[in-house]
């Protein structure tokens, strides 16, 4: 008993003040208690600590605790919980250690659960595992409260095996324990076990709560489980949880991640008050599905409702602006980012650099890059990628040099990017230096790096080194095979192309893709191995690959070059759509084999279908006329090209006409053409003219041709021999 009434009365006052969280009244009562000598008192101290803890006044709670003469177990509990509940988890763990040393007691499950939550919050996994071991050693029964806290800790630290062991070991699992493990699985992308547990809950008639619905919906999104997501959505409607803003937003996010944007939008417009999270889920979904027009439309709608975009939404909008929309729109978004003071954010800055680099404004991208104070590997990668994308290979190589001087260590993406620059610039020395650095960093066997290295060496014409790198890549992908095959093909190594293609088929594994099939068809056409080409054709038929216009054109070209014109015509006729390349491949094949009538027929048919011949088509037509010696027809086609189709004659066209007229002895026409040619004929053309002069005994024009030939190829004897033969033939004629 005291002068201020009974102890019970004071405790009632402390309880009332704690419930109301009126810290001012609490301080007043505390002062009165000190004034009248009621402190320190263990019971009063316990309640004062709780009062200050409830109001977040940790300083005063610590003062009361320090003044407590002999803290009871409840005093310790109070101060530990005060720190744990006020985001002072590290101090809570220190106090727990002090309590265990001083009191040597077994804490109750509620305190243990709070300590485990503190461990989870600050990532003190090892400490949490010690608590778990301590609980087992002391024989503490893992009830739902402490068990759920342990599950939550292990799950958030990605130790799902340990979390599941605790879960399975609980004697009585309830909604809290299910919620802890389902949420843990879902938050870290382990959707399937989360959904299995959710379905198990249904089998035992346990009704899910809001937390479990959120976890299950997130699991559906991470696993693209649209059917299960629809089922859970229906359950949220049935249980009346769908009206919860967090649940509604998660449903929108689930449908968006599953690619069902129509359903995502339907749920979105049904939300009573869409917030920034709702808009973010919808806009991000459209971005992931590359529906950039919808992204920009939703962005305008959001702004019209007065909602200010956040970092996540701006990142989505920047990606959309990189792919479509006007430059003015992109600049407006950039200005908004500056207004929101987000331009300095590393991720946003990288997205802005990517935006302007993709749009081709490399100066603006570089200005942003140079203004970055703390560049990370992503910032460098984005700028390098921009240069390479727009074929500014020298700039990319220079920037990479600056990057290395800055002490930033390249990753595999940067190496891949810079190797593309080496390939584009045919910079062999730089590629070799990169190769050495890649080997030191043990990245040579990385498939993306290895493939880019193969491509760089192939473009630099060092096929032996390219093949060595290719053979060293353990897990080759389509890019690796394509780079090596294309390298052989581009540099006239057709037999090596075919050998490598056969190796791929023999090894099994991946089926040849379209790029590889195009390479092998080109190789077969170049060296006339029609049997290999037919094998590719049969492979396409058997595998059910779509014979699109690109693959079809390559097949026509291969058959035509190999002289299999019936097969070429069959493929041509079977194409659902034909373009100028299709017609050109067939016409060129017929021209190479001297089938002028077929060439003329195809030319007329092509024009009847509304396809206008181009300069390459006319090169084939004139070549056919030349080989057939059809001067009249050739000249008619030449006039049609120049007058009707308004195609300026190229040196190739003029060479064909020179060859045509010289073959039939029309040297006056040849001289007129030579005078009109913008570029003089090459040595091969003069050789052809010399041969024609010998055939028709034209000594005067032969001398002219010989003089021009000697100027171009003074060390080649064939022209001299032909001229001697012309003199000899003329002398014999005079005899």
XYZ file of C-alpha atoms in Angstrom:
735
model
C 0.000 0.000 0.000
C 1.269 3.509 -0.792
C 0.091 7.081 -0.382
C -1.140 7.214 -3.973
C -3.464 4.309 -3.513
C -2.960 0.666 -3.938
C -0.321 -0.827 -6.178
C -3.174 -2.324 -8.153
C -4.527 1.145 -8.904
C -1.172 2.332 -10.266
C -0.882 -0.787 -12.417
C -4.358 -0.114 -13.801
C -3.265 3.414 -14.722
C -0.130 2.082 -16.429
C -2.224 -0.448 -18.387
C -4.692 2.226 -19.493
C -1.931 4.614 -20.615
C -0.127 1.793 -22.474
C -3.335 0.862 -24.329
C -3.881 4.484 -25.364
C -0.172 4.875 -26.240
C -0.268 8.293 -24.572
C 3.435 8.701 -23.937
C 2.970 12.188 -22.440
C 0.611 10.834 -19.764
C 3.039 7.959 -19.220
C 5.931 10.337 -18.643
C 3.779 12.319 -16.205
C 2.905 9.216 -14.185
C 6.563 8.116 -14.325
C 7.645 11.496 -12.867
C 5.085 11.286 -10.068
C 6.239 7.737 -9.211
C 9.854 8.928 -9.045
C 8.858 11.941 -6.945
C 7.144 9.773 -4.331
C 9.870 7.123 -4.199
C 7.869 4.337 -5.846
C 10.820 3.405 -8.094
C 12.766 1.308 -8.607
C 10.147 -1.399 -8.284
C 10.370 -4.564 -10.404
C 6.642 -4.729 -11.169
C 6.363 -1.032 -11.964
C 9.529 -1.203 -14.099
C 8.064 -4.066 -16.159
C 4.952 -2.041 -16.929
C 6.814 1.198 -17.626
C 9.071 -0.600 -20.130
C 5.988 -1.985 -21.905
C 4.371 1.471 -21.890
C 7.424 3.113 -23.477
C 7.884 0.198 -25.902
C 4.279 0.540 -27.134
C 4.880 4.206 -27.939
C 8.302 3.594 -29.526
C 10.222 5.478 -26.797
C 13.191 3.105 -26.612
C 15.486 5.609 -24.883
C 13.185 5.887 -21.858
C 12.540 2.124 -21.887
C 16.309 1.553 -21.709
C 16.654 4.072 -18.828
C 13.935 2.307 -16.815
C 15.558 -1.085 -17.560
C 18.984 0.179 -16.450
C 17.475 1.473 -13.168
C 15.695 -1.823 -12.434
C 17.488 -3.357 -9.374
C 17.036 -6.994 -10.334
C 15.217 -7.407 -13.647
C 12.763 -10.248 -13.577
C 12.250 -12.586 -16.491
C 9.287 -10.431 -17.493
C 11.426 -7.291 -17.383
C 13.881 -8.958 -19.753
C 11.037 -10.065 -22.006
C 9.684 -6.532 -22.019
C 12.940 -4.830 -23.043
C 13.768 -7.501 -25.659
C 10.320 -7.221 -27.253
C 10.530 -3.424 -27.084
C 13.631 -3.470 -29.308
C 12.379 -6.259 -31.576
C 9.091 -4.454 -32.218
C 10.817 -1.122 -32.900
C 13.220 -2.296 -35.633
C 16.196 -2.627 -33.280
C 16.729 -6.317 -34.006
C 20.486 -6.302 -33.418
C 20.027 -4.812 -29.934
C 17.224 -7.305 -29.250
C 19.635 -10.184 -29.983
C 22.299 -8.635 -27.702
C 19.767 -8.302 -24.869
C 18.665 -11.912 -25.422
C 22.290 -13.044 -25.033
C 22.626 -10.989 -21.833
C 19.399 -12.478 -20.426
C 20.557 -16.047 -21.111
C 23.911 -15.378 -19.402
C 22.425 -13.627 -16.368
C 19.220 -15.566 -15.761
C 20.106 -18.993 -17.190
C 16.456 -19.667 -17.946
C 14.504 -21.330 -20.700
C 12.673 -18.563 -22.581
C 9.059 -19.013 -23.520
C 7.952 -19.674 -27.081
C 6.633 -16.165 -27.625
C 10.034 -14.590 -26.894
C 11.794 -17.201 -29.021
C 9.478 -16.466 -31.940
C 10.264 -12.732 -31.621
C 14.003 -13.459 -31.562
C 13.682 -15.692 -34.637
C 11.802 -12.912 -36.448
C 14.629 -10.541 -35.509
C 17.169 -13.002 -36.962
C 15.102 -13.214 -40.130
C 14.854 -9.425 -40.487
C 18.597 -8.753 -40.254
C 19.681 -11.979 -41.973
C 21.323 -13.438 -38.861
C 20.838 -16.994 -40.092
C 23.608 -18.566 -38.009
C 22.203 -16.987 -34.830
C 18.737 -18.261 -35.736
C 20.074 -21.780 -36.256
C 21.682 -21.606 -32.789
C 18.311 -20.628 -31.315
C 16.746 -23.602 -33.124
C 19.403 -25.937 -31.735
C 18.970 -24.407 -28.264
C 15.222 -24.980 -28.385
C 15.719 -28.640 -29.329
C 18.403 -29.126 -26.608
C 16.143 -27.609 -23.939
C 13.259 -29.809 -24.986
C 11.087 -26.869 -25.997
C 8.082 -28.134 -27.907
C 7.841 -26.540 -31.333
C 4.332 -25.165 -31.204
C 2.699 -23.270 -34.059
C 4.079 -19.875 -32.988
C 7.762 -20.777 -32.721
C 7.534 -23.314 -35.560
C 6.055 -20.728 -37.916
C 8.788 -18.255 -36.966
C 11.462 -20.884 -37.725
C 9.827 -21.754 -41.053
C 9.668 -18.068 -41.958
C 13.332 -17.551 -41.051
C 14.593 -20.547 -43.030
C 12.374 -19.796 -46.030
C 13.450 -16.149 -46.233
C 17.078 -17.310 -46.101
C 16.330 -19.773 -48.980
C 16.948 -22.845 -46.800
C 13.807 -24.587 -47.991
C 14.897 -28.078 -46.929
C 15.283 -26.914 -43.306
C 12.002 -24.987 -43.493
C 10.186 -28.077 -44.764
C 11.727 -30.282 -42.044
C 10.412 -27.910 -39.357
C 7.017 -27.721 -41.079
C 6.687 -31.495 -41.415
C 7.781 -31.920 -37.775
C 5.054 -29.702 -36.323
C 2.511 -31.810 -34.423
C -0.304 -29.399 -35.225
C -0.053 -27.413 -38.429
C -2.444 -24.513 -38.739
C -3.123 -21.580 -41.025
C -0.085 -19.675 -39.676
C 2.426 -22.449 -40.380
C 0.966 -23.071 -43.853
C 1.096 -19.345 -44.522
C 4.752 -19.118 -43.472
C 6.000 -21.893 -45.752
C 3.770 -21.068 -48.746
C 4.807 -17.398 -48.556
C 8.468 -18.425 -48.226
C 8.323 -20.662 -51.290
C 6.402 -18.088 -53.343
C 8.637 -15.128 -52.473
C 11.688 -16.949 -53.839
C 10.163 -18.320 -57.041
C 9.558 -21.880 -55.791
C 6.031 -21.983 -57.122
C 5.416 -25.712 -57.494
C 5.917 -26.742 -53.823
C 3.872 -23.697 -52.761
C 0.985 -24.795 -54.982
C 1.284 -28.407 -53.794
C 0.890 -27.250 -50.183
C -2.017 -25.005 -51.161
C -3.772 -27.944 -52.812
C -3.051 -30.081 -49.729
C -4.784 -27.443 -47.597
C -7.862 -27.822 -49.773
C -7.787 -31.602 -49.368
C -7.945 -31.252 -45.556
C -10.630 -28.539 -45.734
C -8.399 -25.816 -44.311
C -9.666 -22.455 -45.489
C -6.866 -20.176 -46.778
C -6.493 -16.665 -45.454
C -5.298 -13.478 -47.115
C -1.572 -14.269 -46.636
C -1.935 -17.728 -48.169
C -3.925 -16.415 -51.131
C -1.193 -13.855 -51.776
C 1.490 -16.566 -51.675
C -0.454 -18.992 -53.887
C -1.219 -16.307 -56.495
C 2.432 -15.222 -56.532
C 3.410 -18.891 -57.020
C 1.094 -19.151 -60.036
C 2.699 -16.064 -61.555
C 6.252 -17.329 -61.068
C 5.399 -20.694 -62.672
C 3.118 -19.288 -65.414
C 0.411 -21.586 -63.994
C -2.574 -19.878 -65.608
C -5.082 -22.693 -64.978
C -4.257 -22.843 -61.262
C -4.260 -19.053 -61.107
C -7.800 -18.905 -62.484
C -8.888 -21.518 -59.922
C -7.401 -19.536 -57.024
C -8.887 -16.311 -58.417
C -12.327 -17.955 -58.287
C -11.648 -18.967 -54.672
C -10.814 -15.379 -53.699
C -14.170 -14.304 -55.154
C -15.958 -17.102 -53.277
C -14.272 -16.248 -49.978
C -14.718 -12.492 -50.399
C -10.970 -11.806 -50.309
C -10.787 -10.415 -53.841
C -11.795 -6.957 -52.609
C -8.582 -6.704 -50.585
C -6.287 -4.257 -52.480
C -3.176 -6.446 -52.071
C -5.030 -9.546 -53.311
C -6.476 -7.647 -56.280
C -3.041 -6.335 -57.245
C -1.530 -9.816 -56.961
C -4.252 -11.253 -59.231
C -3.448 -8.585 -61.850
C 0.251 -9.420 -61.504
C -0.442 -13.175 -61.775
C -2.412 -12.842 -65.028
C 0.204 -10.455 -66.434
C 3.079 -12.838 -65.676
C 1.098 -15.704 -67.231
C 0.758 -13.623 -70.409
C -3.028 -13.244 -70.189
C -3.170 -9.472 -70.483
C -6.871 -9.439 -71.329
C -7.708 -11.074 -67.977
C -5.184 -8.863 -66.187
C -6.857 -5.763 -67.620
C -10.334 -7.085 -66.769
C -9.346 -7.571 -63.117
C -7.573 -4.211 -63.098
C -10.640 -2.241 -64.232
C -12.719 -4.062 -61.594
C -10.492 -2.763 -58.783
C -12.364 -0.081 -56.812
C -9.308 2.143 -56.329
C -6.273 1.082 -58.398
C -3.098 2.323 -56.738
C 0.470 2.702 -57.958
C 1.095 -1.024 -57.352
C -1.925 -1.945 -59.513
C -0.724 0.259 -62.381
C 2.807 -1.083 -61.993
C 1.652 -4.712 -62.246
C -0.415 -3.998 -65.369
C 2.193 -1.875 -67.155
C 5.012 -4.313 -66.328
C 2.871 -7.131 -67.749
C 2.409 -5.288 -71.030
C 6.162 -4.649 -71.162
C 6.942 -8.348 -70.616
C 4.563 -9.248 -73.456
C 6.167 -6.546 -75.664
C 2.798 -4.812 -76.110
C 4.446 -1.416 -76.106
C 1.526 0.490 -77.583
C -0.637 -0.665 -74.660
C 2.147 0.327 -72.244
C 2.158 3.913 -73.479
C -1.650 4.058 -73.539
C -1.954 2.842 -69.927
C 0.764 5.302 -68.908
C -1.263 8.194 -70.322
C -4.393 6.923 -68.536
C -2.512 6.684 -65.252
C -1.236 10.233 -65.525
C -4.685 11.542 -66.456
C -5.891 10.184 -63.091
C -3.230 12.150 -61.257
C -1.112 9.145 -60.235
C 2.612 9.888 -60.259
C 4.751 7.110 -61.744
C 7.357 5.417 -59.588
C 10.713 3.881 -60.452
C 9.253 0.534 -61.588
C 6.756 2.176 -63.937
C 9.366 4.516 -65.402
C 11.603 1.527 -66.207
C 8.734 -0.100 -68.114
C 7.920 3.127 -69.964
C 11.560 3.605 -70.952
C 11.646 0.103 -72.432
C 8.476 0.863 -74.399
C 9.920 4.163 -75.643
C 13.045 2.293 -76.763
C 10.925 0.181 -79.087
C 8.242 2.568 -80.341
C 6.723 6.001 -79.949
C 8.037 9.386 -80.984
C 11.289 10.984 -79.925
C 9.223 13.802 -78.407
C 7.411 11.293 -76.196
C 10.722 9.788 -75.066
C 12.042 13.256 -74.243
C 8.883 14.029 -72.243
C 9.362 10.857 -70.166
C 13.024 11.748 -69.650
C 11.990 15.205 -68.414
C 9.539 13.623 -65.953
C 12.282 11.393 -64.582
C 14.447 14.459 -64.010
C 11.528 16.207 -62.247
C 11.046 13.174 -59.977
C 14.789 13.243 -59.171
C 15.223 9.669 -60.422
C 17.855 10.292 -63.108
C 20.676 9.601 -60.648
C 19.290 6.119 -59.852
C 21.735 3.573 -61.345
C 19.078 1.364 -62.913
C 17.076 4.300 -64.291
C 20.255 5.917 -65.624
C 21.178 2.696 -67.444
C 17.658 2.484 -68.886
C 17.923 6.088 -70.133
C 21.283 5.382 -71.768
C 19.765 2.286 -73.371
C 16.770 4.319 -74.580
C 18.822 6.936 -76.402
C 21.366 4.417 -77.678
C 18.578 2.242 -79.100
C 16.941 5.287 -80.711
C 20.264 6.096 -82.365
C 21.012 9.245 -80.363
C 24.438 8.060 -79.284
C 25.596 11.576 -78.401
C 22.831 11.959 -75.828
C 23.450 8.432 -74.521
C 27.160 9.186 -74.164
C 26.441 12.498 -72.408
C 24.328 10.643 -69.816
C 27.026 8.005 -69.502
C 29.771 10.597 -68.984
C 27.618 12.373 -66.382
C 27.321 9.172 -64.318
C 29.450 9.493 -61.209
C 29.324 5.870 -60.069
C 29.265 3.719 -63.186
C 28.721 0.018 -62.630
C 29.098 -2.895 -65.032
C 25.524 -2.452 -66.293
C 26.143 1.193 -67.240
C 29.249 0.246 -69.238
C 27.450 -2.690 -70.866
C 24.519 -0.566 -72.026
C 26.755 2.070 -73.623
C 28.945 -0.536 -75.322
C 25.853 -2.328 -76.599
C 24.537 0.939 -78.064
C 27.718 1.497 -80.058
C 27.738 -2.077 -81.348
C 24.025 -1.993 -82.212
C 24.640 0.996 -84.492
C 27.887 -0.418 -85.903
C 30.071 2.175 -84.181
C 32.696 -0.484 -83.628
C 35.706 1.810 -83.209
C 33.874 3.801 -80.533
C 32.957 0.561 -78.751
C 36.579 -0.604 -78.717
C 37.769 2.780 -77.443
C 35.154 2.793 -74.686
C 36.182 -0.720 -73.656
C 39.763 0.495 -73.339
C 38.579 3.342 -71.065
C 36.573 0.825 -69.045
C 39.629 -1.301 -68.407
C 41.684 1.749 -67.472
C 38.946 2.584 -64.939
C 39.527 -0.754 -63.235
C 36.082 -2.179 -64.037
C 36.315 -5.912 -64.634
C 34.371 -7.063 -67.708
C 31.723 -9.753 -67.366
C 30.628 -12.222 -70.017
C 28.058 -9.806 -71.470
C 30.718 -7.106 -71.963
C 33.120 -9.603 -73.553
C 30.368 -10.755 -75.913
C 29.577 -7.165 -76.855
C 33.197 -6.148 -77.494
C 33.846 -9.314 -79.510
C 30.976 -8.279 -81.790
C 32.799 -4.989 -82.305
C 35.979 -6.916 -83.164
C 34.011 -9.014 -85.649
C 32.410 -5.964 -87.260
C 35.715 -4.106 -87.542
C 37.710 -7.279 -88.370
C 40.054 -6.257 -85.549
C 42.105 -9.431 -85.215
C 44.697 -8.089 -82.770
C 42.008 -6.824 -80.380
C 40.166 -10.143 -80.664
C 43.334 -12.053 -79.775
C 43.990 -9.799 -76.767
C 40.410 -10.321 -75.625
C 40.825 -14.071 -76.087
C 43.820 -14.012 -73.768
C 41.873 -12.049 -71.134
C 38.854 -14.351 -71.485
C 41.076 -17.390 -70.953
C 42.556 -15.829 -67.793
C 39.043 -15.181 -66.476
C 38.041 -18.803 -67.274
C 35.201 -17.644 -69.534
C 36.299 -19.280 -72.793
C 33.920 -22.202 -72.277
C 30.941 -19.934 -71.566
C 28.719 -20.577 -74.550
C 27.870 -16.903 -75.256
C 31.501 -15.787 -74.992
C 32.814 -18.782 -76.942
C 30.271 -18.262 -79.722
C 31.171 -14.572 -80.035
C 34.865 -15.455 -80.107
C 34.222 -17.977 -82.891
C 32.337 -15.320 -84.852
C 35.092 -12.719 -84.330
C 37.848 -15.066 -85.520
C 35.731 -16.217 -88.467
C 35.035 -12.622 -89.554
C 38.776 -11.930 -89.238
C 39.433 -14.888 -91.616
C 41.386 -16.979 -89.089
C 39.224 -20.068 -89.363
C 41.747 -22.382 -87.709
C 41.582 -20.366 -84.465
C 37.807 -20.108 -84.777
C 37.501 -23.898 -85.050
C 39.830 -24.423 -82.070
C 37.635 -22.197 -79.894
C 34.500 -23.859 -81.261
C 35.783 -27.344 -80.420
C 36.682 -26.163 -76.906
C 33.146 -24.986 -76.061
C 31.631 -27.937 -74.130
C 27.947 -27.107 -74.565
C 27.438 -25.632 -77.997
C 24.219 -23.812 -78.803
C 22.642 -22.608 -82.023
C 24.758 -19.452 -81.976
C 28.017 -21.461 -81.748
C 27.115 -23.752 -84.630
C 25.739 -20.887 -86.697
C 28.859 -18.744 -86.191
C 31.237 -21.528 -87.242
C 29.164 -22.637 -90.234
C 28.727 -19.031 -91.393
C 32.467 -18.434 -90.971
C 33.342 -21.336 -93.246
C 30.646 -20.354 -95.712
C 31.587 -16.674 -95.949
C 35.210 -17.476 -96.757
C 34.693 -20.119 -99.421
C 35.287 -23.177 -97.209
C 32.271 -25.039 -98.559
C 33.623 -28.531 -97.868
C 34.364 -27.573 -94.263
C 30.821 -26.202 -93.997
C 29.390 -29.518 -95.165
C 31.741 -31.545 -92.925
C 30.750 -29.535 -89.849
C 27.060 -29.806 -90.697
C 27.381 -33.588 -91.026
C 29.146 -33.656 -87.642
C 26.239 -31.844 -86.040
C 23.730 -34.293 -87.508
C 25.875 -37.238 -86.407
C 26.265 -35.911 -82.852
C 22.484 -35.682 -82.489
C 21.353 -33.182 -79.907
C 19.988 -29.964 -81.360
C 18.273 -29.973 -84.714
C 19.703 -27.622 -87.350
C 18.028 -24.239 -87.330
C 17.108 -21.996 -90.217
C 20.425 -20.092 -90.255
C 22.429 -23.322 -90.417
C 20.229 -24.720 -93.181
C 20.775 -21.541 -95.202
C 24.553 -21.945 -94.768
C 24.580 -25.555 -95.927
C 22.315 -24.844 -98.913
C 24.613 -22.032 -100.030
C 27.649 -24.317 -99.687
C 25.950 -27.078 -101.690
C 25.048 -24.632 -104.447
C 28.576 -23.224 -104.607
C 30.308 -26.586 -105.170
C 27.423 -28.446 -106.821
C 26.874 -31.199 -104.225
C 23.218 -31.656 -105.040
C 22.882 -34.896 -103.043
C 23.713 -33.018 -99.839
C 21.235 -30.312 -100.785
C 18.535 -32.929 -101.361
C 19.305 -34.381 -97.939
C 18.658 -30.962 -96.401
C 15.435 -30.676 -98.408
C 14.283 -34.068 -97.113
C 15.213 -33.065 -93.560
C 13.001 -29.977 -93.861
C 10.122 -32.130 -95.104
C 10.492 -34.760 -92.364
C 10.924 -32.317 -89.502
C 7.861 -30.323 -90.441
C 9.802 -27.069 -90.688
C 7.941 -24.278 -92.412
C 9.383 -23.747 -95.891
C 9.180 -19.977 -95.688
C 10.243 -17.612 -98.413
C 13.856 -17.248 -97.189
C 14.512 -20.995 -96.907
C 12.600 -21.639 -100.131
C 14.671 -19.085 -102.040
C 17.907 -20.670 -100.786
C 16.659 -24.076 -101.929
C 15.718 -22.754 -105.383
C 19.149 -21.145 -105.697
C 20.914 -24.374 -104.656
C 18.986 -26.557 -107.117
C 19.375 -24.008 -109.915
C 23.152 -23.717 -109.448
C 23.439 -27.521 -109.418
C 21.518 -27.760 -112.714
C 18.488 -29.435 -111.108
C 16.076 -26.965 -112.696
C 13.022 -29.210 -112.414
C 13.578 -29.477 -108.649
C 14.137 -25.724 -108.463
C 10.884 -25.104 -110.345
C 9.023 -27.553 -108.069
C 10.190 -25.708 -104.935
C 9.383 -22.378 -106.599
C 5.851 -23.522 -107.466
C 5.307 -24.835 -103.924
C 6.052 -21.519 -102.221
C 2.964 -19.835 -100.819
C 4.472 -16.432 -101.541
C 7.240 -15.455 -103.943
C 9.358 -12.323 -104.013
C 11.950 -10.827 -106.358
C 14.635 -13.102 -104.849
C 12.586 -16.233 -105.690
C 12.240 -15.174 -109.319
C 15.865 -14.056 -109.464
C 17.217 -17.394 -108.198
C 15.249 -19.352 -110.813
C 16.049 -16.954 -113.670
C 19.742 -16.915 -112.711
C 19.853 -20.731 -112.701
C 18.272 -20.938 -116.144
C 20.644 -18.242 -117.444
C 23.711 -20.103 -116.131
C 22.643 -23.166 -118.083
C 21.952 -21.271 -121.321
C 18.158 -21.658 -121.277
C 17.265 -18.284 -122.767
C 13.729 -19.256 -123.748
C 13.034 -20.312 -120.170
C 14.586 -17.056 -118.916
C 12.360 -14.993 -121.226
C 9.282 -16.993 -120.199
C 10.000 -16.507 -116.481
C 10.662 -12.798 -117.024
C 7.247 -12.349 -118.649
C 5.511 -14.447 -115.971
C 7.158 -12.430 -113.218
C 5.950 -9.150 -114.683
C 2.447 -10.574 -115.161
C 2.379 -11.244 -111.385
C 3.214 -7.603 -110.766
C 6.846 -8.134 -109.743
C 9.173 -5.611 -111.365
C 12.594 -6.918 -112.427
C 15.608 -5.327 -110.749
C 19.201 -4.837 -111.863
C 20.228 -8.354 -110.754
C 17.443 -9.959 -112.790
C 18.567 -8.065 -115.892
C 22.172 -9.140 -115.281
C 20.989 -12.763 -115.485
C 18.856 -12.066 -118.582
C 21.682 -10.289 -120.437
C 24.111 -13.043 -119.432
C 21.742 -15.645 -120.915
C 21.519 -13.657 -124.160
C 25.309 -13.363 -124.270
C 25.911 -17.096 -123.794
C 23.280 -17.907 -126.443
C 24.700 -15.319 -128.875
C 21.315 -13.582 -129.164
C 22.407 -10.022 -129.938
C 18.995 -8.745 -131.032
C 17.167 -10.144 -127.999
C 19.924 -8.953 -125.701
C 19.756 -5.411 -127.026
C 15.954 -5.424 -126.671
C 16.252 -6.469 -123.028
C 18.929 -3.828 -122.460
C 16.663 -1.111 -123.899
C 13.725 -2.363 -121.808
C 15.881 -2.155 -118.693
C 17.050 1.401 -119.375
C 13.911 2.918 -120.959
C 10.938 0.968 -119.568
C 12.236 0.204 -116.078
C 14.574 3.208 -115.738
C 17.422 1.146 -114.351
C 20.813 2.782 -114.858
C 23.205 0.270 -116.449
C 25.918 -0.938 -114.097
C 29.406 -2.059 -115.153
C 28.110 -5.639 -114.935
C 25.308 -4.900 -117.434
C 27.695 -3.134 -119.803
C 30.211 -5.987 -119.556
C 27.423 -8.415 -120.522
C 26.534 -6.285 -123.542
C 30.188 -5.928 -124.553
C 30.578 -9.693 -124.308
C 27.351 -10.232 -126.268
C 28.288 -7.910 -129.152
C 31.861 -9.176 -129.321
C 30.644 -12.780 -129.540
C 28.663 -11.943 -132.699
C 31.337 -9.630 -134.127
C 29.459 -6.311 -133.671
C 32.583 -4.320 -132.801
C 31.107 -0.907 -133.650
C 28.464 -1.431 -130.970
C 31.200 -2.636 -128.610
C 33.183 0.574 -129.113
C 30.078 2.714 -128.446
C 29.392 0.821 -125.226
C 33.012 1.156 -124.086
C 32.803 4.927 -124.554
C 29.607 5.095 -122.453
C 30.910 2.977 -119.580
C 31.516 4.989 -116.355
C 34.238 2.537 -115.325
C 36.614 0.875 -117.824
C 36.334 -2.926 -118.198
C 38.563 -5.145 -116.075
C 41.316 -7.397 -117.438
C 38.911 -10.340 -117.727
C 36.626 -8.326 -120.015
C 39.571 -7.234 -122.204
C 40.669 -10.888 -122.451
C 37.165 -11.814 -123.632
C 37.284 -9.027 -126.236
C 40.722 -10.165 -127.437
C 39.356 -13.671 -127.933
C 36.448 -12.256 -129.974
C 38.875 -10.184 -132.060
C 40.810 -13.331 -132.908
C 37.592 -15.163 -133.783
C 36.591 -12.422 -136.246
C 40.119 -11.417 -137.296
C 39.771 -7.807 -136.105
C 43.416 -6.751 -135.804
C 42.761 -3.033 -135.305
C 40.374 -3.417 -132.389
C 42.508 -6.264 -131.076
C 45.486 -3.883 -130.694
C 43.256 -1.470 -128.723
C 42.102 -4.269 -126.423
C 45.653 -5.542 -125.941
C 46.986 -2.100 -124.951
C 44.299 -1.775 -122.273
C 44.883 -5.326 -121.060
C 48.650 -4.735 -120.647
C 48.001 -1.590 -118.599
C 45.887 -3.600 -116.136
C 47.852 -6.886 -116.093
C 51.361 -6.377 -117.490
C 52.717 -9.603 -115.992
C 49.935 -11.868 -117.305
C 50.996 -13.684 -120.487
C 47.565 -14.799 -121.717
C 46.854 -11.438 -123.392
C 50.215 -11.503 -125.161
C 49.598 -15.032 -126.431
C 46.137 -14.117 -127.762
C 47.516 -11.022 -129.527
C 50.267 -13.099 -131.131
C 47.629 -15.530 -132.344
C 45.637 -12.643 -133.872
C 48.746 -11.491 -135.787
C 49.446 -15.048 -136.881
C 45.864 -15.586 -138.070
C 45.872 -12.312 -140.030
C 49.246 -13.194 -141.631
C 47.986 -16.629 -142.660
C 44.899 -15.006 -144.141
C 47.029 -12.733 -146.282
C 49.103 -15.672 -147.543
